[in-house]
Coordinates of C-alpha atoms in Angstrom, one line a residue:
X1 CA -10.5 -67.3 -0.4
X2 CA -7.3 -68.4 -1.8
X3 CA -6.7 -71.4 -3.8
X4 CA -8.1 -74.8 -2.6
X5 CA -5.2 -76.0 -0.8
X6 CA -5.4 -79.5 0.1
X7 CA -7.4 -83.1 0.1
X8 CA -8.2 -85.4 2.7
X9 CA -5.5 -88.1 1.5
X10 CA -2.7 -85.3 1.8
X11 CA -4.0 -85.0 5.1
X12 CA -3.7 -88.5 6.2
X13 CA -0.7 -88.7 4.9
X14 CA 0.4 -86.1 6.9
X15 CA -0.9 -87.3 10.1
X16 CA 0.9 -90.7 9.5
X17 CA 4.6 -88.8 9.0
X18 CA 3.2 -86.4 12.3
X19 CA 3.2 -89.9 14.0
X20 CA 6.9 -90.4 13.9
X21 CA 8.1 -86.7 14.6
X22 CA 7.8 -85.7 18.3
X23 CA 6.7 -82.1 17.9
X24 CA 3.3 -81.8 18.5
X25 CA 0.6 -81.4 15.7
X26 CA -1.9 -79.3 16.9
X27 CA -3.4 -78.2 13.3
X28 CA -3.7 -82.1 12.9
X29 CA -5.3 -82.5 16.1
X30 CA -7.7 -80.1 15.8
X31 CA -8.4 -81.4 12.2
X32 CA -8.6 -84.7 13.8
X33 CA -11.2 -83.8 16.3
X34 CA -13.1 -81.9 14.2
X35 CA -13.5 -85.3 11.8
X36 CA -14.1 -87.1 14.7
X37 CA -16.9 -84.8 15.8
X38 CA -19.2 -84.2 12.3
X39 CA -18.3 -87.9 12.1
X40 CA -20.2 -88.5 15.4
X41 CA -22.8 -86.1 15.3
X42 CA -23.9 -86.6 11.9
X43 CA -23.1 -83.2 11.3
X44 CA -25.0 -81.4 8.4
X45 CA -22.9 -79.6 5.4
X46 CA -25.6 -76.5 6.6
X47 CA -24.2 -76.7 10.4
X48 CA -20.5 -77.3 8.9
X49 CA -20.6 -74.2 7.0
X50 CA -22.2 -72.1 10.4
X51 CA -20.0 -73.3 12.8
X52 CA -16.7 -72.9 10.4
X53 CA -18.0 -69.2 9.6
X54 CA -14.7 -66.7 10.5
X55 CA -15.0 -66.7 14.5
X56 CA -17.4 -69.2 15.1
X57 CA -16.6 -71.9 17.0
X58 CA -14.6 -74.0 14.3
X59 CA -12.6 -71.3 12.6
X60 CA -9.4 -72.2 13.6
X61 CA -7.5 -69.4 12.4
X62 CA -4.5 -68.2 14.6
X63 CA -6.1 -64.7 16.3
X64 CA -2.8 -62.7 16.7
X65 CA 0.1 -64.9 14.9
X66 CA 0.2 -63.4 11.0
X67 CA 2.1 -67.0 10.0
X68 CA 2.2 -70.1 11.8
X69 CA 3.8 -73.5 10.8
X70 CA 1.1 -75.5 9.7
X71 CA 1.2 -78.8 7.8
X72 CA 5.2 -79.1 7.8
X73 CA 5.3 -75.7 6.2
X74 CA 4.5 -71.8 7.1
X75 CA 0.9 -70.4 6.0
X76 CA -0.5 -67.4 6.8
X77 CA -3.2 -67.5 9.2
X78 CA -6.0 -66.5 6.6
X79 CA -4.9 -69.6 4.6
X80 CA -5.2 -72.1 7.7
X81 CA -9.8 -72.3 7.0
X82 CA -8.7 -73.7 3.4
X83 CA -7.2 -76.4 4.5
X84 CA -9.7 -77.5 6.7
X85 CA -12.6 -76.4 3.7
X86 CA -10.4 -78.5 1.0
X87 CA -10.4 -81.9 3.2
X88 CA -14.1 -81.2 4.7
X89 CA -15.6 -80.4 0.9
X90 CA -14.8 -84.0 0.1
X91 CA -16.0 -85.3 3.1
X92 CA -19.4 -83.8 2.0
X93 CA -18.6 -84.8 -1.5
X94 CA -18.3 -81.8 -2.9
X95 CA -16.4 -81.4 -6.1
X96 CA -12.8 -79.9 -6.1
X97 CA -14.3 -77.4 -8.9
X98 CA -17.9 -76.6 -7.2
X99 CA -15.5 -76.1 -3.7
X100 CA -12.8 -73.4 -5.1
X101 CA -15.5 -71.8 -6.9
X102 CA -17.7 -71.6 -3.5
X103 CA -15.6 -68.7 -2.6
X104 CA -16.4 -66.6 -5.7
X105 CA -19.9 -66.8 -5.2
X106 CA -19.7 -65.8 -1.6
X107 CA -17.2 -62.5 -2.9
X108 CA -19.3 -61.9 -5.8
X109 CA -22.7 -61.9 -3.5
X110 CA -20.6 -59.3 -1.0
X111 CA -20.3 -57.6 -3.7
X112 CA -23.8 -57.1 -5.1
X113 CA -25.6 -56.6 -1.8
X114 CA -23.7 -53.4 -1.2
X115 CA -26.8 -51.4 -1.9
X116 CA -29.1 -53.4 -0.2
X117 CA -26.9 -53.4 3.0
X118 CA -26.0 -49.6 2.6
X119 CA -30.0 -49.2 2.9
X120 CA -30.4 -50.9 5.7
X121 CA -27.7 -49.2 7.3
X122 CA -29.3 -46.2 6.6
X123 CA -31.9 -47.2 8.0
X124 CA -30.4 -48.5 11.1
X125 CA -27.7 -45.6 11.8
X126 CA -28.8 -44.7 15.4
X127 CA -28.4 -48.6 16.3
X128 CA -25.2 -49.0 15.0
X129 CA -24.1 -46.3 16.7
X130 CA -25.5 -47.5 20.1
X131 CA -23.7 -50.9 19.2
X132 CA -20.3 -49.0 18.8
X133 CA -20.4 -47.3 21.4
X134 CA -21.2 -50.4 23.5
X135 CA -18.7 -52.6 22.0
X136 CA -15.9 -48.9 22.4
X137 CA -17.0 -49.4 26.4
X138 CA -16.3 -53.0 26.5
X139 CA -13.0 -54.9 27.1
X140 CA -14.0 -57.8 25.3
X141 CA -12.6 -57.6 21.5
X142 CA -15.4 -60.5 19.5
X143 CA -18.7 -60.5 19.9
X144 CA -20.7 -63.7 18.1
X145 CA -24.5 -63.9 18.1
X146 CA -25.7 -67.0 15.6
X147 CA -28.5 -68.7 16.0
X148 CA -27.3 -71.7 18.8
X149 CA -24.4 -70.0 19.4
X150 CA -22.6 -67.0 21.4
X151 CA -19.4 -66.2 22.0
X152 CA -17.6 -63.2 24.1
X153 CA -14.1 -63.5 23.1
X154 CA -13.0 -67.1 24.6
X155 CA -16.3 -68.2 26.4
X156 CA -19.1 -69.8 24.3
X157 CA -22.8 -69.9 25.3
X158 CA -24.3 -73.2 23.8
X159 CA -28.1 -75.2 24.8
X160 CA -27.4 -72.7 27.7
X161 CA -23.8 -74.3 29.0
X162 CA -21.3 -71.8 29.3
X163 CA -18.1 -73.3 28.2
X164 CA -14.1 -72.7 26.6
X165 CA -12.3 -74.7 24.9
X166 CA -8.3 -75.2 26.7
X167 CA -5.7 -74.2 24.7
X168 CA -2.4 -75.9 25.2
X169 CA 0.2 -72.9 26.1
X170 CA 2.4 -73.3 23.3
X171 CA -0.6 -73.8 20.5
X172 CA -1.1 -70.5 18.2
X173 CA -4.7 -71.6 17.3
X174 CA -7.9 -70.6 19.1
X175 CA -9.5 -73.9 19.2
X176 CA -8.3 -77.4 20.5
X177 CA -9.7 -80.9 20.1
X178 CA -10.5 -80.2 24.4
X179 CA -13.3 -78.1 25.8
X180 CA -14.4 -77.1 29.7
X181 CA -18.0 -76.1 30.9
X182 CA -17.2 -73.0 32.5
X183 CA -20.0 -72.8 35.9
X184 CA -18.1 -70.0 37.0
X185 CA -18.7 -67.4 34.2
X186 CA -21.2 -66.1 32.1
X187 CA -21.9 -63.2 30.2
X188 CA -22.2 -59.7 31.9
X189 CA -25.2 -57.2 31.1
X190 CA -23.0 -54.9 29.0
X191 CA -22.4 -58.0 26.6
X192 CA -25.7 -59.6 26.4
X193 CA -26.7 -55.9 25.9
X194 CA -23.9 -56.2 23.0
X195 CA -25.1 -59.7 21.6
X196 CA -28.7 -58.6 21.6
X197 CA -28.4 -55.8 19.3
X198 CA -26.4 -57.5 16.8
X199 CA -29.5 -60.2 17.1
X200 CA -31.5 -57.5 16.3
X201 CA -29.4 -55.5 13.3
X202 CA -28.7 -59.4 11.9
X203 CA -24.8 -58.7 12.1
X204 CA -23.3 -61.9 13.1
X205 CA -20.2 -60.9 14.9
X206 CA -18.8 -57.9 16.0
X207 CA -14.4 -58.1 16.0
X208 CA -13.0 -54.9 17.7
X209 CA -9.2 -53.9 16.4
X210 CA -6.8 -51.5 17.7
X211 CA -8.7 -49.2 15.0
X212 CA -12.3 -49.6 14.7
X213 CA -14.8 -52.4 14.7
X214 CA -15.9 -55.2 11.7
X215 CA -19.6 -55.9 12.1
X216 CA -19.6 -59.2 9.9
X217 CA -23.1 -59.5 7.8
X218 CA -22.1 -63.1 6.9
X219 CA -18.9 -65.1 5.8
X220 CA -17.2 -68.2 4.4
X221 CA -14.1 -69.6 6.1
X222 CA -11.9 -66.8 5.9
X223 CA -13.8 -64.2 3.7
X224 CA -16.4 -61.9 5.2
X225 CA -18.8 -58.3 4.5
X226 CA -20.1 -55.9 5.8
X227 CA -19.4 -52.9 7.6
X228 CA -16.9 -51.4 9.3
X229 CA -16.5 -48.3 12.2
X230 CA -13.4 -46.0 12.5
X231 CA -13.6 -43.1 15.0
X232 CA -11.4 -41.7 12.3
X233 CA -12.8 -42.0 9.3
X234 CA -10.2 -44.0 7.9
X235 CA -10.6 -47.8 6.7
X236 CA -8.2 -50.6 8.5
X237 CA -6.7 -52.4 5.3
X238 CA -3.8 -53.8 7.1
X239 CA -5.5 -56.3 9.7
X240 CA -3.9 -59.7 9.8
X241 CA -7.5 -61.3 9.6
X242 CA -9.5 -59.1 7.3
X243 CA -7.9 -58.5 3.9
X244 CA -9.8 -56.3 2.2
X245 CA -10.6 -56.7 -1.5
X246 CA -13.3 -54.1 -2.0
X247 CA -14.4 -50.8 0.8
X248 CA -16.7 -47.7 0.3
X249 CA -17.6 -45.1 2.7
X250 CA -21.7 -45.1 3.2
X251 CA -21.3 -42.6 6.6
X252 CA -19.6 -40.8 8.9
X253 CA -17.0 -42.9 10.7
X254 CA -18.7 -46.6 8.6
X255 CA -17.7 -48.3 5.5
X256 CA -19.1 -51.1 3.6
X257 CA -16.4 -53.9 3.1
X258 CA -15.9 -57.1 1.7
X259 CA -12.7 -59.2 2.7
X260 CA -11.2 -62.4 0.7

C-alpha cells in the first residue's frame, strides 16, 4: 500500500469546499455513507477491515478507470482504499504510525506464507483446476465468497437478500451511498458451483482478466496474495488493480503472487 494519504479533518474540509462547487462528489459521498453506516451499526474495526478487503463490498476502487479525479486532484485507482484506510484508522483510533505500517505487515506475511500456500496448492491442484475451468466457462469476471458475504460481479448475497448497489451513470466507482434488493436475480448453479469451491480451497475471491485469473488468499485495502492462473504460462504484471511486487511459478499455468 502506498503512503498513508490523508486524515479525517482533510476530509471534512474537503466536503465543506465540495458544498460550494456543483460538480458532484461521489468519492465524498461514498465516504460519507460509509461514516454514516459503521457510525450506525457500531461497526467493529474486525468487520471494517473484511468488508474493505479488495472487492468486497466497501472497496471502492474504480474497476476499469486506471485514474480518476478524486479529492480535487487525480489518483490512481489503487490509491483511492488509502484514503478511505487513512480517515477510517483514526476513526478506530489507530495511530498514524501503527496504520502506514499495517500494510508492511500484511506484504511481509504474503511474503513468508509462500511455502505454506505453495503446499497447499500442491495439494489442492486437481481443485484449482476444476475452479479454472469453471470460472474460464463463466461470463461473470469476480467471484467473492467471505463468510456473510457473496458477490458475482455486481449482485451481493447477504442474510440471504440478494441485492446491488445503483451506480449513478457518470460515477467511476463500484459502490454508491444507494443500494437495491434485487427479487429478480440470484445466483445460477454454475456460480454457486464457483463460490463453493473457493469456500472450500479458502480463497476469498476469484477476479478473471483478459489474461488469467487472481485467486486472492487474503488482502488489505488494495494489496492482496495468492495465486494466479494463465493458460499461457505467463504472469499478468500490468493489471490496473493488481500491481505486483513479488511472483513465482509453483505449476503449470499458476504462480504465487503478492500485490502492493
Amino acid at each position: 500500500m502506498k503512503s498513508f494519504i490523508i486524515l479525517v479533518s482533510v476530509f471534512l474540509s474537503i466536503i465543506t469546499l465540495g458544498q460550494e462547487n456543483t460538480e458532484r462528489k461521489f468519492d465524498l459521498e461514498i465516504f460519507e455513507y460509509l461514516n454514516q453506516t459503521t457510525d450506525k451499526e457500531s461497526t467493529s474495526l474486525e468487520t471494517y477491515l473484511i468488508n474493505s478487503k479488495p472487492f468486497s463490498k466497501w472497496d471502492m476502487r474504480p474497476l476499469v478507470a486506471k485514474e480518476v479525479k478524486a479529492l480535487d486532484s487525480v489518483y490512481t485507482s489503487s490509491q483511492i482504499p488509502n484514503f478511505i484506510w487513512g480517515a477510517f484508522s483514526r476513526k478506530y483510533k489507530i495511530s498514524k504510525e501503527e496504520s502506514m505500517d499495517k500494510a508492511n505487515h500484511f506484504l511481509s506475511e504474503g511474503i513468508q506464507n509462500q511455502k505454506k500456500l505453495h503446499d497447499y496448492f500442491n495439494l489442492n491442484n486437481t481443485s484449482f483446476h476444476t475452479l479454472s475451468d469453471l470460472i474460464l466457462k463463466s461470463s461473470g469476471k469476480i467471484f467473492l465468497n467471505q463468510k456473510t458475504i457473496q458477490r458475482v460481479d455486481h449482485l451481493f448475497k447477504e442474510n440471504n437478500l440478494y441485492w446491488s448497489y445503483l451506480i449513478p451513470k457518470d460515477s467511476p466507482y463500484p459502490i454508491s451511498s444507494e443500494t437495491k434488493i434485487e427479487n429478480n436475480f440470484k445466483f445460477s448453479k454454475q456460480q454457486n458451483q464457483i463460490l463453493t469451491l473457493l469456500n472450500e480451497l479458502n480463497i476469498y475471491c476469484a477476479v478473471k482478466t483478459s489474461k488469467g485469473i487472481f485467486y486472492l488468499a487474503d488482502g488489505f485495502t488494495d494489496n492482496s496474495y495468492g495465486f494466479y492462473f494463465n493458460p499461457k504460462n505467463q504472469m499478468e504484471e500490468d493489471h490496473l488493480l493488481f500491481n505486483i511486487m513479488k511472483s513465482a511459478k509453483i505449476a503449470d499455468h499458476y504462480f504465487y503472487y503478492v500485490a502492493n
